Amino acid sequence: MNFPTVLESINDLNVEQVKYLLNTADGLKYNPRKYTFYETRRPVVATCFLEHSTRTRNSFVLAAEKLGAIYLNFDPDTSSLKKGENIEETFYTLKSQGVDLCIIRTPIPGELRPLKENPPFKIINGGDGMHQHPTQALLDLFTMIETGFNPHGKTMAIIGDCEHSRVSHSLIDLITMMGGNIILCGPSGCLPKSTLNPNVELCYDVEYAINNSDLLYLLRIQKERHKRFGATNYFCDYPWTHGVTMERLKKLSKNIPVYHPGPINLGVEIGQCIINNPTNKHELGYMGYEQVRHSLWMRMAIIMAMLERQI
Ligand code: CP
């Protein structure tokens, strides 16, 4: 099976490729001795993060190191980008230095798309503005399956700033590709005006979303993106209108897990009591730490597939 040279979006993958990644990640989790890691010809894996990150960058660094790759941290703040060199020249310089694969995060949606024409090296999108975050969706799906939830025929509520979240866009593409249904829920300004996807429903009412779903996936309000569009309303009443608390879930008798990709705004979209109740099963509790834990195996699987199985 082949994989694309540039993984920009979930739509660069098909169901078979997703299943291959899930199987590989599962093998890496339970049976790592089955795999031959890089010992002699060690590939060079770089990260280039033009926007902040705690989870994505660190888990890619750990994944590359655990596979035995040579890891190169390209730090934009101390690089010649600060002297006016452009990003394309930077990428061709990294290629000349021997980079095989680079994980790139950028604030500009779609910035990686032109690189598909003549990629300097293999590229994984680590998040591009409001557009896509494909590896987050893949690790979320992996976490769901590993903790006893297959989204096929089930419904997941994504609650929060669905319109401005790259995580939401990738997750919708992946979950509906795998046969699941999505309810997008949030206040006005956080939802798309309409959807063409028959497996996606839009709603403002958080209790309707919770009552009609098998899993909750919370998102923070992307204040930085609203600010860019000149919005002055910072959703002061969000914790009461759409925040998810243990109290709210218990009142609705919903024993379902709560996922969150991070970063979290505690007391806004998610209550402290939920964080205080982590779980690793499909039951009432917080799944965020399991998502982070499973990110390592999924990102190892993605790096291996990208390096070894090329179109
Ligand atoms: N989920 C996620 O992308 O987190 P970071 O911004 O910390 O990488």
Coordinates of C-alpha atoms and ligand atoms in Angstrom, one line a residue:
M1 CA 0.0 0.0 0.0
N2 CA 1.2 3.5 -0.9
F3 CA 1.0 6.7 1.0
P4 CA 1.1 10.3 -0.3
T5 CA 4.3 12.4 -0.3
V6 CA 2.4 15.3 1.3
L7 CA -0.2 14.5 4.0
E8 CA -2.1 17.8 3.9
S9 CA -5.6 16.7 4.7
I10 CA -7.6 13.6 5.7
N11 CA -8.9 13.6 2.1
D12 CA -5.3 12.6 1.0
L13 CA -6.1 9.2 2.6
N14 CA -8.7 6.5 1.8
V15 CA -10.3 4.0 4.1
E16 CA -7.7 1.3 3.4
Q17 CA -4.8 3.6 4.3
V18 CA -6.6 4.7 7.5
K19 CA -7.1 1.0 8.5
Y20 CA -3.4 0.3 7.7
L21 CA -2.3 3.2 10.1
L22 CA -4.7 1.9 12.8
N23 CA -3.3 -1.6 12.5
T24 CA 0.3 -0.3 12.5
A25 CA -0.3 1.9 15.5
D26 CA -1.9 -1.0 17.4
G27 CA 1.1 -3.2 16.6
L28 CA 3.5 -0.5 17.8
K29 CA 1.5 -0.3 21.1
Y30 CA 1.2 -4.0 21.9
N31 CA 4.0 -5.7 19.9
P32 CA 6.8 -3.2 19.1
R33 CA 9.4 -6.0 18.7
K34 CA 7.6 -7.0 15.5
Y35 CA 8.9 -3.8 13.9
T36 CA 12.4 -3.1 12.6
F37 CA 13.4 0.4 13.6
Y38 CA 16.0 2.6 11.9
E39 CA 19.5 1.5 12.9
T40 CA 21.8 1.8 9.9
R41 CA 20.4 4.2 7.3
R42 CA 18.7 6.6 9.7
P43 CA 16.2 9.0 8.0
V44 CA 16.2 12.6 9.0
V45 CA 12.9 13.8 10.4
A46 CA 12.4 17.6 11.1
T47 CA 9.8 19.7 12.6
C48 CA 9.1 23.3 11.5
F49 CA 6.4 24.9 13.7
L50 CA 5.5 28.4 12.7
E51 CA 2.7 28.4 15.4
H52 CA 2.9 27.3 19.0
S53 CA 2.3 23.7 20.1
T54 CA 2.7 21.5 23.2
R55 CA 1.2 18.2 22.1
T56 CA 1.8 17.8 18.4
R57 CA 5.4 18.8 18.2
N58 CA 6.5 16.9 21.3
S59 CA 4.7 13.7 20.2
F60 CA 6.3 13.9 16.7
V61 CA 9.7 14.4 18.3
L62 CA 9.2 11.4 20.6
A63 CA 7.8 9.3 17.7
A64 CA 10.9 10.1 15.5
E65 CA 13.3 9.4 18.3
K66 CA 11.6 6.1 19.3
L67 CA 11.8 5.0 15.6
G68 CA 15.6 5.6 15.6
A69 CA 15.4 8.5 13.1
I70 CA 17.7 11.6 13.3
Y71 CA 15.6 14.4 14.6
L72 CA 16.2 18.0 13.5
N73 CA 14.4 20.9 15.2
F74 CA 14.0 23.8 12.8
D75 CA 13.3 26.7 15.1
P76 CA 11.8 29.6 13.1
D77 CA 12.6 32.1 15.9
T78 CA 16.3 31.5 15.7
S79 CA 16.5 30.9 12.0
S80 CA 17.3 33.0 8.9
L81 CA 13.6 33.5 8.4
K82 CA 14.2 36.4 10.8
K83 CA 16.7 37.9 8.3
G84 CA 14.0 37.9 5.6
E85 CA 14.7 34.5 3.9
N86 CA 11.4 33.1 2.6
I87 CA 9.9 29.7 3.6
E88 CA 10.4 28.0 0.2
E89 CA 14.1 28.8 0.3
T90 CA 14.2 27.5 3.8
F91 CA 12.6 24.2 2.8
Y92 CA 15.1 23.7 -0.1
T93 CA 17.9 24.4 2.3
L94 CA 16.6 21.8 4.7
K95 CA 16.3 19.3 1.8
S96 CA 20.0 20.0 0.9
Q97 CA 20.9 19.3 4.5
G98 CA 19.3 15.8 4.1
V99 CA 15.8 16.1 5.6
D100 CA 13.6 13.2 4.4
L101 CA 10.4 14.2 6.2
C102 CA 9.2 17.4 7.8
I103 CA 6.2 18.0 10.0
I104 CA 5.0 21.6 9.4
R105 CA 2.6 23.8 11.4
T106 CA 1.6 27.1 9.9
P107 CA -1.0 29.7 10.8
I108 CA -2.0 30.0 7.1
P109 CA -4.8 27.7 5.9
G110 CA -3.8 25.8 2.7
E111 CA -0.2 27.0 2.8
L112 CA 1.1 23.5 2.2
R113 CA -1.1 22.7 -0.8
P114 CA 1.3 24.3 -3.4
L115 CA 4.1 22.1 -2.1
K116 CA 2.2 19.0 -3.5
E117 CA 3.4 20.0 -7.0
N118 CA 7.1 19.7 -6.3
P119 CA 7.6 18.7 -2.6
P120 CA 11.2 19.3 -1.3
F121 CA 10.7 16.3 1.0
K122 CA 7.9 14.3 2.5
I123 CA 5.5 16.6 4.5
I124 CA 3.0 16.0 7.2
N125 CA 0.6 18.8 8.0
G126 CA 0.9 19.5 11.8
G127 CA -2.0 22.0 11.5
D128 CA -2.6 24.8 9.0
G129 CA -4.6 27.6 10.3
M130 CA -8.4 26.8 10.4
H131 CA -8.0 24.2 7.6
Q132 CA -6.9 20.7 8.7
H133 CA -5.0 18.8 11.4
P134 CA -5.1 15.3 10.0
T135 CA -2.8 13.5 12.5
Q136 CA -5.0 14.8 15.4
A137 CA -8.0 13.2 13.8
L138 CA -6.1 9.9 13.2
L139 CA -4.9 9.7 16.8
D140 CA -8.4 10.5 18.0
L141 CA -9.9 7.7 15.9
F142 CA -7.1 5.3 17.2
T143 CA -7.9 6.3 20.8
M144 CA -11.6 5.6 20.3
I145 CA -11.1 2.2 18.8
E146 CA -8.5 1.2 21.4
T147 CA -10.8 2.2 24.2
G148 CA -13.8 0.3 22.9
F149 CA -15.7 2.7 20.5
N150 CA -16.1 2.1 16.8
P151 CA -17.7 5.2 15.2
H152 CA -19.3 3.2 12.4
G153 CA -23.1 3.9 12.7
K154 CA -22.6 5.9 15.9
T155 CA -23.0 9.6 16.5
M156 CA -20.4 12.0 17.9
A157 CA -21.1 15.5 19.1
I158 CA -18.4 18.1 18.4
I159 CA -19.2 21.0 20.8
G160 CA -17.4 24.3 20.5
D161 CA -15.9 26.5 17.9
C162 CA -16.5 24.1 15.1
E163 CA -16.2 26.6 12.3
H164 CA -12.7 27.9 13.2
S165 CA -11.2 24.7 14.3
R166 CA -8.9 22.7 12.0
V167 CA -9.4 19.7 14.4
S168 CA -13.1 19.8 13.8
H169 CA -12.7 19.9 10.0
S170 CA -10.3 16.9 9.9
L171 CA -12.4 14.9 12.4
I172 CA -15.6 15.4 10.4
D173 CA -13.8 14.2 7.2
L174 CA -12.4 11.1 9.0
I175 CA -15.4 10.1 11.1
T176 CA -17.9 10.3 8.3
M177 CA -15.4 8.5 6.0
M178 CA -15.5 5.7 8.6
G179 CA -19.3 5.5 8.6
G180 CA -20.0 7.7 11.6
N181 CA -22.4 10.6 12.1
I182 CA -21.6 14.0 13.6
I183 CA -23.6 16.7 15.4
L184 CA -21.8 20.0 15.3
C185 CA -22.9 22.2 18.2
G186 CA -22.0 25.7 19.3
P187 CA -23.2 29.2 19.6
S188 CA -23.9 31.4 16.6
G189 CA -20.5 32.4 15.0
C190 CA -19.0 29.0 15.9
L191 CA -21.0 26.9 13.4
P192 CA -20.9 26.8 9.6
K193 CA -24.0 28.3 8.0
S194 CA -24.9 25.0 6.4
T195 CA -23.5 21.6 5.6
L196 CA -23.5 19.5 2.4
N197 CA -22.5 16.3 4.3
P198 CA -25.6 14.2 4.9
N199 CA -23.9 12.6 8.0
V200 CA -23.5 16.0 9.7
E201 CA -26.2 17.9 11.6
L202 CA -25.9 21.4 13.0
C203 CA -27.4 22.5 16.3
Y204 CA -27.2 25.3 18.8
D205 CA -28.7 23.4 21.7
V206 CA -26.0 21.6 23.8
E207 CA -28.5 19.4 25.6
Y208 CA -29.9 18.1 22.3
A209 CA -26.3 17.4 21.2
I210 CA -25.4 15.5 24.4
N211 CA -28.7 13.6 24.5
N212 CA -28.3 12.4 20.9
S213 CA -24.7 11.3 20.8
D214 CA -22.5 8.4 21.9
L215 CA -19.3 10.4 22.5
L216 CA -18.5 14.1 23.2
Y217 CA -15.6 16.0 21.6
L218 CA -15.1 19.4 23.0
L219 CA -13.2 22.3 21.4
R220 CA -12.0 25.6 22.8
I221 CA -13.2 28.9 21.4
Q222 CA -10.5 30.0 19.0
K223 CA -10.3 33.6 20.3
E224 CA -7.2 34.4 18.2
R225 CA -9.2 33.6 15.0
H226 CA -12.3 35.6 16.1
K227 CA -10.0 38.5 16.9
R228 CA -8.5 38.4 13.4
F229 CA -12.1 38.7 12.0
G230 CA -12.7 41.8 14.2
A231 CA -15.1 40.1 16.5
T232 CA -15.3 41.7 20.0
N233 CA -17.7 39.2 21.6
Y234 CA -15.5 36.7 23.5
F235 CA -18.4 34.5 24.4
C236 CA -18.5 35.5 28.1
D237 CA -21.6 33.3 28.7
Y238 CA -20.1 30.2 27.0
P239 CA -19.6 28.2 30.2
W240 CA -23.4 28.4 30.9
T241 CA -24.6 28.1 27.4
H242 CA -22.3 25.4 26.0
G243 CA -19.8 24.4 28.7
V244 CA -19.8 20.7 29.5
T245 CA -19.6 19.8 33.2
M246 CA -20.0 16.6 35.2
E247 CA -23.2 18.1 36.6
R248 CA -24.7 18.6 33.2
L249 CA -23.8 15.1 32.1
K250 CA -25.2 13.5 35.2
K251 CA -28.4 15.6 35.0
L252 CA -28.9 14.2 31.4
S253 CA -27.8 10.6 32.6
K254 CA -25.2 10.4 29.9
N255 CA -22.4 7.9 30.7
I256 CA -20.2 8.8 27.7
P257 CA -16.6 9.9 27.5
V258 CA -15.4 13.4 26.9
Y259 CA -12.6 14.0 24.4
H260 CA -10.6 17.2 24.0
P261 CA -7.6 17.7 21.6
G262 CA -6.2 20.5 23.8
P263 CA -5.3 23.2 24.6
I264 CA -8.0 23.4 27.2
N265 CA -9.6 26.5 28.6
L266 CA -10.6 25.2 32.0
G267 CA -14.0 26.3 33.3
V268 CA -15.0 27.5 29.8
E269 CA -15.7 24.6 27.5
I270 CA -14.9 21.9 30.1
G271 CA -15.4 21.7 33.9
Q272 CA -12.6 20.8 36.3
C273 CA -14.7 17.8 37.6
I274 CA -14.4 16.2 34.2
I275 CA -10.6 16.6 34.1
N276 CA -10.5 15.1 37.6
N277 CA -12.1 11.9 36.3
P278 CA -9.8 10.5 33.6
T279 CA -10.9 7.2 31.9
N280 CA -9.4 4.7 29.5
K281 CA -12.7 3.0 28.7
H282 CA -15.8 4.1 26.8
E283 CA -17.6 5.4 29.9
L284 CA -18.2 8.8 31.6
G285 CA -14.9 10.5 32.1
Y286 CA -12.1 12.5 30.5
M287 CA -10.3 11.0 27.6
G288 CA -7.8 13.8 26.9
Y289 CA -4.8 12.0 28.5
E290 CA -5.5 8.9 26.6
Q291 CA -5.6 10.9 23.3
V292 CA -2.1 12.3 24.2
R293 CA -0.9 8.8 25.1
H294 CA -2.1 7.2 21.9
S295 CA -0.7 10.1 19.8
L296 CA 2.8 8.6 20.1
W297 CA 1.9 5.2 18.5
M298 CA -0.3 6.8 15.7
R299 CA 2.4 9.4 14.9
M300 CA 5.1 6.6 14.8
A301 CA 2.8 4.7 12.4
I302 CA 2.3 7.8 10.2
I303 CA 6.1 8.6 10.0
M304 CA 6.8 4.9 9.1
A305 CA 4.1 4.8 6.4
M306 CA 5.2 8.1 4.9
L307 CA 8.9 7.1 4.8
E308 CA 8.5 3.6 3.6
R309 CA 5.4 3.5 1.5
Q310 CA 5.4 6.1 -1.1
I311 CA 3.3 6.6 -4.2
Ligands
CP1 N1 -4.0 19.3 19.8 C1 -3.0 20.1 19.5 O1 -2.8 20.3 18.3 O2 -2.3 20.6 20.5 P1 -1.0 21.5 20.4 O3 -1.5 22.8 19.8 O4 -0.5 21.7 21.8 O5 0.0 20.8 19.5

